[in-house]
Tab-separated table of C-alpha atoms in Angstrom:
chain	number	residue	atom	x	y	z
A	243	MET	CA	92.916	44.520	204.782
A	244	SER	CA	94.521	47.570	206.093
A	245	ARG	CA	92.177	50.580	205.523
A	246	TYR	CA	93.120	54.201	205.649
A	247	ARG	CA	90.662	57.316	205.300
A	248	LEU	CA	91.613	59.509	202.130
A	249	GLN	CA	91.813	63.105	202.134
A	250	PRO	CA	91.336	64.203	198.501
A	251	THR	CA	90.988	67.628	197.259
A	252	PRO	CA	87.783	68.650	195.383
A	253	ALA	CA	89.369	68.101	192.003
A	254	GLN	CA	90.797	64.724	193.149
A	255	GLU	CA	87.448	63.872	194.617
A	256	ARG	CA	85.715	64.477	191.148
A	257	ALA	CA	88.324	62.514	189.425
A	258	LEU	CA	87.810	59.403	191.856
A	259	ALA	CA	83.977	59.803	191.213
A	260	GLU	CA	84.642	59.547	187.343
A	261	HIS	CA	86.756	56.197	188.013
A	262	CYS	CA	83.706	54.741	190.079
A	263	GLY	CA	81.274	55.800	187.391
A	264	HIS	CA	83.495	54.118	184.783
A	265	VAL	CA	83.810	50.864	186.740
A	266	ARG	CA	80.052	50.945	187.504
A	267	TYR	CA	79.312	51.298	183.657
A	268	VAL	CA	81.577	48.480	182.677
A	269	TRP	CA	80.381	46.033	185.542
A	270	ASN	CA	76.683	46.706	184.514
A	271	LEU	CA	77.322	45.957	181.111
A	272	ALA	CA	79.085	42.696	182.033
A	273	VAL	CA	76.064	41.809	184.091
A	274	GLU	CA	73.672	42.708	181.348
A	275	GLN	CA	75.667	40.345	178.923
A	276	ARG	CA	75.148	37.542	181.406
A	277	THR	CA	71.452	38.204	181.717
A	278	HIS	CA	70.779	37.812	178.108
A	279	TRP	CA	72.292	34.314	178.136
A	280	LYS	CA	69.900	31.665	178.020
A	281	PRO	CA	70.007	27.596	177.549
A	282	GLY	CA	70.560	26.951	173.831
A	283	ARG	CA	72.368	30.355	173.263
A	284	LYS	CA	76.027	30.797	172.830
A	285	GLY	CA	78.005	31.345	175.884
A	286	ALA	CA	78.416	34.941	177.286
A	287	PRO	CA	81.876	36.492	176.578
A	288	GLY	CA	84.750	35.678	178.797
A	289	PHE	CA	87.408	38.078	180.247
A	290	ALA	CA	89.541	38.250	177.117
A	291	GLU	CA	86.509	38.857	174.668
A	292	GLN	CA	85.208	41.532	177.060
A	293	CYS	CA	88.567	43.273	177.116
A	294	ARG	CA	88.278	43.537	173.290
A	295	GLN	CA	85.164	44.928	173.541
A	296	LEU	CA	86.214	47.433	175.953
A	297	THR	CA	88.824	48.707	173.546
A	298	GLU	CA	86.229	49.103	171.005
A	299	ALA	CA	84.028	50.870	173.525
A	300	ARG	CA	86.762	53.200	174.536
A	301	ALA	CA	87.418	54.114	170.855
A	302	ALA	CA	83.786	54.911	170.379
A	303	ASN	CA	82.867	56.730	173.725
A	304	PRO	CA	85.186	59.705	174.623
A	305	TRP	CA	83.867	59.743	178.239
A	306	LEU	CA	85.025	56.227	178.756
A	307	ALA	CA	88.310	56.815	176.948
A	308	ALA	CA	89.060	59.531	179.546
A	309	GLY	CA	89.371	57.112	182.270
A	310	SER	CA	91.979	54.658	183.209
A	311	VAL	CA	92.057	51.410	181.131
A	312	THR	CA	93.759	49.765	184.003
A	313	VAL	CA	90.821	50.610	186.360
A	314	GLN	CA	88.252	49.382	183.845
A	315	GLN	CA	89.825	46.135	182.824
A	316	GLN	CA	90.322	45.207	186.549
A	317	ALA	CA	86.643	45.683	187.006
A	318	LEU	CA	86.120	43.048	184.083
A	319	ARG	CA	88.531	40.885	186.031
A	320	ASP	CA	86.735	41.247	189.279
A	321	PHE	CA	83.603	40.360	187.436
A	322	ALA	CA	85.088	37.143	185.920
A	323	GLN	CA	86.297	36.271	189.373
A	324	ALA	CA	82.902	36.940	190.664
A	325	MET	CA	81.322	34.629	188.251
A	326	ALA	CA	83.853	32.025	189.126
A	327	ASP	CA	82.976	32.147	192.733
A	328	PHE	CA	79.168	31.846	191.915
A	329	PHE	CA	79.683	28.708	189.900
A	330	ALA	CA	81.839	27.261	192.466
A	331	GLY	CA	78.957	27.723	194.973
A	332	THR	CA	80.766	29.989	197.369
A	333	HIS	CA	79.180	33.375	196.518
A	334	ARG	CA	75.969	34.886	195.300
A	335	ARG	CA	75.623	35.770	191.477
A	336	PRO	CA	77.135	39.202	190.785
A	337	SER	CA	74.324	42.049	190.567
A	338	TRP	CA	73.909	45.450	189.428
A	339	ARG	CA	75.714	48.311	190.976
A	340	LYS	CA	73.833	51.444	191.729
A	341	ALA	CA	75.428	55.106	191.909
A	342	GLY	CA	75.837	56.066	195.591
A	343	ARG	CA	75.826	52.538	197.000
A	344	HIS	CA	78.453	50.683	195.286
A	345	GLU	CA	81.153	53.037	194.829
A	346	GLY	CA	84.895	51.819	194.475
A	347	PHE	CA	87.652	50.470	192.153
A	348	ARG	CA	90.710	48.393	192.574
A	349	ILE	CA	94.248	49.173	191.547
A	350	ILE	CA	96.869	46.218	191.089
A	351	ALA	CA	100.542	46.158	190.244
A	352	VAL	CA	101.233	48.504	193.004
A	353	LYS	CA	105.068	49.486	193.195
A	354	ALA	CA	107.117	50.296	196.312
A	355	GLY	CA	107.204	53.942	195.542
A	356	ASP	CA	103.282	54.390	195.129
A	357	VAL	CA	102.835	54.786	198.740
A	358	ARG	CA	104.948	57.193	200.813
A	359	ARG	CA	104.847	58.955	204.163
A	360	LEU	CA	105.035	62.820	204.220
A	361	SER	CA	104.644	63.353	208.178
A	362	ARG	CA	103.743	61.592	211.341
A	363	ARG	CA	99.945	61.522	210.369
A	364	VAL	CA	99.951	62.279	206.803
A	365	GLY	CA	100.862	60.028	203.796
A	366	GLU	CA	100.154	59.880	199.969
A	367	VAL	CA	99.038	57.083	197.597
A	368	LYS	CA	99.493	57.433	193.718
A	369	ILE	CA	96.216	56.645	191.876
A	370	PRO	CA	95.988	56.626	188.047
A	371	LYS	CA	94.644	59.687	186.348
A	372	VAL	CA	94.328	61.239	189.826
A	373	GLY	CA	97.784	61.586	191.032
A	374	TRP	CA	99.167	61.805	194.600
A	375	VAL	CA	96.103	61.691	197.062
A	376	ARG	CA	96.537	62.251	200.706
A	377	LEU	CA	95.787	59.647	203.359
A	378	ARG	CA	95.600	59.664	207.105
A	379	TRP	CA	98.674	57.460	208.308
A	380	SER	CA	96.983	56.054	211.060
A	381	ARG	CA	99.456	53.053	211.132
A	382	ALA	CA	102.166	51.896	209.070
A	383	VAL	CA	101.314	50.461	205.532
A	384	PRO	CA	102.124	46.809	205.199
A	385	ASP	CA	105.186	45.738	203.446
A	386	GLY	CA	104.859	43.905	199.932
A	387	VAL	CA	101.343	45.459	198.997
A	388	LYS	CA	100.557	44.517	195.312
A	389	SER	CA	96.868	46.151	195.135
A	390	TYR	CA	94.573	48.292	196.905
A	391	ARG	CA	90.819	49.212	196.639
A	392	VAL	CA	89.502	52.855	196.726
A	393	THR	CA	85.955	53.275	198.126
A	394	ARG	CA	83.524	55.628	198.957
A	395	ASP	CA	80.663	55.186	201.516
A	396	ARG	CA	77.184	56.734	201.790
A	397	ALA	CA	78.602	59.386	204.068
A	398	GLY	CA	80.740	60.650	201.343
A	399	ARG	CA	84.016	59.421	203.000
A	400	TRP	CA	86.795	57.919	200.692
A	401	HIS	CA	89.055	55.207	202.080
A	402	VAL	CA	91.803	53.117	200.732
A	403	ALA	CA	92.306	49.540	201.427
A	404	PHE	CA	95.565	47.755	200.888
A	405	ALA	CA	95.407	44.082	200.257
A	406	ALA	CA	97.665	42.393	202.883
A	407	ILE	CA	97.430	39.550	205.362
A	408	PRO	CA	97.980	40.928	208.869
A	409	GLU	CA	100.118	39.267	211.315
A	410	PRO	CA	98.423	37.132	213.999
A	411	ILE	CA	97.770	38.596	217.326
A	412	ALA	CA	98.928	36.341	220.293
A	413	GLY	CA	96.542	35.489	222.806
A	414	PRO	CA	97.045	36.404	226.610
A	415	GLY	CA	98.088	33.035	227.513
A	416	THR	CA	96.298	32.892	230.765
A	417	GLY	CA	94.410	29.917	230.289
A	418	GLU	CA	91.239	31.248	231.544
A	419	VAL	CA	87.932	30.371	230.045
A	420	VAL	CA	85.152	32.725	229.591
A	421	GLY	CA	81.661	32.143	228.360
A	422	VAL	CA	79.421	34.586	226.487
A	423	ASP	CA	75.815	34.811	225.743
A	424	ARG	CA	75.012	37.518	223.023
A	425	GLY	CA	71.616	39.114	223.039
A	426	VAL	CA	69.536	42.221	221.946
A	427	THR	CA	68.989	44.134	225.340
A	428	VAL	CA	72.483	43.130	226.593
A	429	SER	CA	75.203	42.771	223.801
A	430	ALA	CA	77.309	40.290	225.579
A	431	ALA	CA	76.796	38.518	229.117
A	432	LEU	CA	80.053	36.919	230.330
A	433	SER	CA	80.289	33.900	232.628
A	434	THR	CA	82.039	36.225	234.894
A	435	GLY	CA	79.078	38.254	235.477
A	436	GLU	CA	80.011	41.261	233.376
A	437	LEU	CA	77.357	42.656	230.978
A	438	LEU	CA	78.592	44.329	227.894
A	439	HIS	CA	76.665	46.930	225.941
A	440	ALA	CA	77.360	48.069	222.319
A	441	PRO	CA	77.578	51.944	222.260
A	442	GLY	CA	75.035	53.761	220.017
A	443	LEU	CA	73.825	57.151	219.351
A	444	ARG	CA	73.584	59.865	222.257
A	445	GLU	CA	70.191	61.142	223.030
A	446	SER	CA	70.753	64.420	221.218
A	447	GLU	CA	71.799	62.451	218.168
A	448	LYS	CA	68.745	60.180	218.419
A	449	THR	CA	66.548	63.304	218.663
A	450	ARG	CA	68.431	64.724	215.353
A	451	LEU	CA	67.933	61.379	213.692
A	452	VAL	CA	64.083	61.500	214.236
A	453	ARG	CA	63.957	65.168	213.094
A	454	LEU	CA	65.902	64.194	209.759
A	455	LEU	CA	63.633	61.182	209.291
A	456	ARG	CA	60.691	63.461	209.439
A	457	LYS	CA	62.165	66.137	207.008
A	458	LEU	CA	63.058	63.205	204.602
A	459	ALA	CA	59.459	62.025	204.656
A	460	ARG	CA	58.262	65.457	203.511
A	461	ALA	CA	60.989	66.218	201.002
A	462	GLU	CA	60.124	65.875	197.490
A	463	ARG	CA	61.793	62.922	195.499
A	464	GLY	CA	64.805	63.911	193.279
A	465	SER	CA	65.149	67.230	195.067
A	466	ASN	CA	68.425	68.823	196.136
A	467	ARG	CA	66.850	69.283	199.686
A	468	ARG	CA	66.125	65.475	199.620
A	469	SER	CA	69.958	64.775	198.866
A	470	LYS	CA	71.196	66.987	201.527
A	471	ILE	CA	68.968	65.177	204.028
A	472	LYS	CA	69.920	61.831	202.988
A	473	ALA	CA	73.712	62.705	203.155
A	474	ALA	CA	73.113	63.978	206.720
A	475	LEU	CA	71.420	60.627	207.637
A	476	ALA	CA	74.250	58.749	206.102
A	477	ARG	CA	76.800	60.688	208.401
A	478	LEU	CA	74.732	60.236	211.323
A	479	LYS	CA	74.516	56.483	210.750
A	480	ALA	CA	78.202	56.216	209.650
A	481	ARG	CA	79.032	57.764	213.278
A	482	GLU	CA	76.799	54.878	214.978
A	483	SER	CA	78.514	52.140	212.789
A	484	ASP	CA	81.897	53.327	213.557
A	485	ARG	CA	81.347	53.112	217.230
A	486	ARG	CA	79.754	49.891	216.919
A	487	LYS	CA	82.660	48.447	215.155
A	488	ASP	CA	85.418	49.960	217.453
A	489	TRP	CA	83.515	48.546	220.382
A	490	VAL	CA	83.407	45.093	218.591
A	491	GLU	CA	87.293	44.995	217.612
A	492	LYS	CA	88.182	46.191	221.179
A	493	THR	CA	85.829	43.753	223.010
A	494	SER	CA	86.482	40.769	220.752
A	495	THR	CA	90.423	41.406	221.247
A	496	ALA	CA	90.107	41.680	224.851
A	497	THR	CA	87.892	38.915	225.493
A	498	ARG	CA	88.905	35.358	224.378
A	499	VAL	CA	85.625	33.650	223.845
A	500	THR	CA	85.739	29.810	223.918
A	501	ARG	CA	82.105	28.944	224.529
A	502	ARG	CA	78.984	30.743	223.443
A	503	ARG	CA	75.238	30.220	222.680
A	504	PRO	CA	74.028	31.719	219.253
A	505	ALA	CA	71.438	34.387	219.292
A	506	THR	CA	68.071	33.304	218.785
A	507	PRO	CA	67.199	33.888	214.962
A	508	ALA	CA	63.935	35.719	213.866
A	509	SER	CA	61.298	32.876	213.750
A	510	THR	CA	59.373	32.315	210.449
A	511	SER	CA	56.044	32.606	212.280
A	512	LEU	CA	56.762	36.205	213.097
A	513	GLY	CA	55.413	38.827	210.722
A	514	ARG	CA	57.589	40.842	208.227
A	515	VAL	CA	57.629	43.967	210.395
A	516	ALA	CA	58.482	41.983	213.631
A	517	ARG	CA	61.486	40.206	211.816
A	518	ALA	CA	62.715	43.384	210.468
A	519	LYS	CA	62.674	44.975	214.040
A	520	LEU	CA	64.208	42.120	215.646
A	521	SER	CA	67.074	41.986	213.015
A	522	SER	CA	67.684	45.793	213.317
A	523	CYS	CA	67.938	45.618	217.047
A	524	ALA	CA	70.303	42.613	216.732
A	525	TRP	CA	72.588	44.581	214.492
A	526	SER	CA	72.445	47.468	216.677
A	527	ALA	CA	73.436	45.143	219.508
A	528	GLY	CA	76.553	44.101	217.578
A	529	ILE	CA	75.646	40.500	216.943
A	530	GLY	CA	76.235	40.710	213.217
A	531	PRO	CA	79.816	42.299	213.061
A	532	THR	CA	80.809	40.066	216.127
A	533	ARG	CA	83.241	37.335	215.611
A	534	THR	CA	83.853	34.646	218.254
């Protein structure tokens, strides 16, 4: 996946949010149909039957009919694929999608002219019912792209990810073997004696994080003030996550790891709070995203 940052206008952002709402609505209806199935009952409707039901729902619901039928049908196709993966034993069962947490949709049958470059750092992608949306041209879009996915994270940032298999990166070819031991206090200890630490929030940012958490505890549930505080927290945590991902990508590319000892998992004899604390510290140290 090649992901790019979208820069929609306020009107385009509302249209993208409508697409996400339609996809979430259709997906949750498909999940509801599956939850009603019990042994002895007739099988749940498949993709073709759900598409016919979607046509009837669009005729009876103006809000749903205002959206793109391509986006909504693709949500049903994604659900059918998710159920196939579940029955194959490779993935978990599809679950409910929640507003603000699972925001996104997929577009297929992308043509060559649907993505274009405007300047050195700016490009555009064509989205149904939205039009041309600008994106940050951080690198060239891979050739032969047939589909892409638009997502919105908790920090309110929109991204587009083009489905393409990247070209493999050749190794250094030095033949040097480097071992690594991953931990919590030290993110990675190399056999050469080098100690690597995953970056996190600065001291001023940690202080702001604590202050926002205190404000969140005092804010009334459902209030606008609580929503603004949660958005500020999401932006701060997204900044930390971006730094950690950038460090992981650069470190794992620069260091060819051929031997490692797995991180010690949380013992089942530990309490719930201790396991949660250890898991949080391990993720902050970059153990989760690191691939060796």
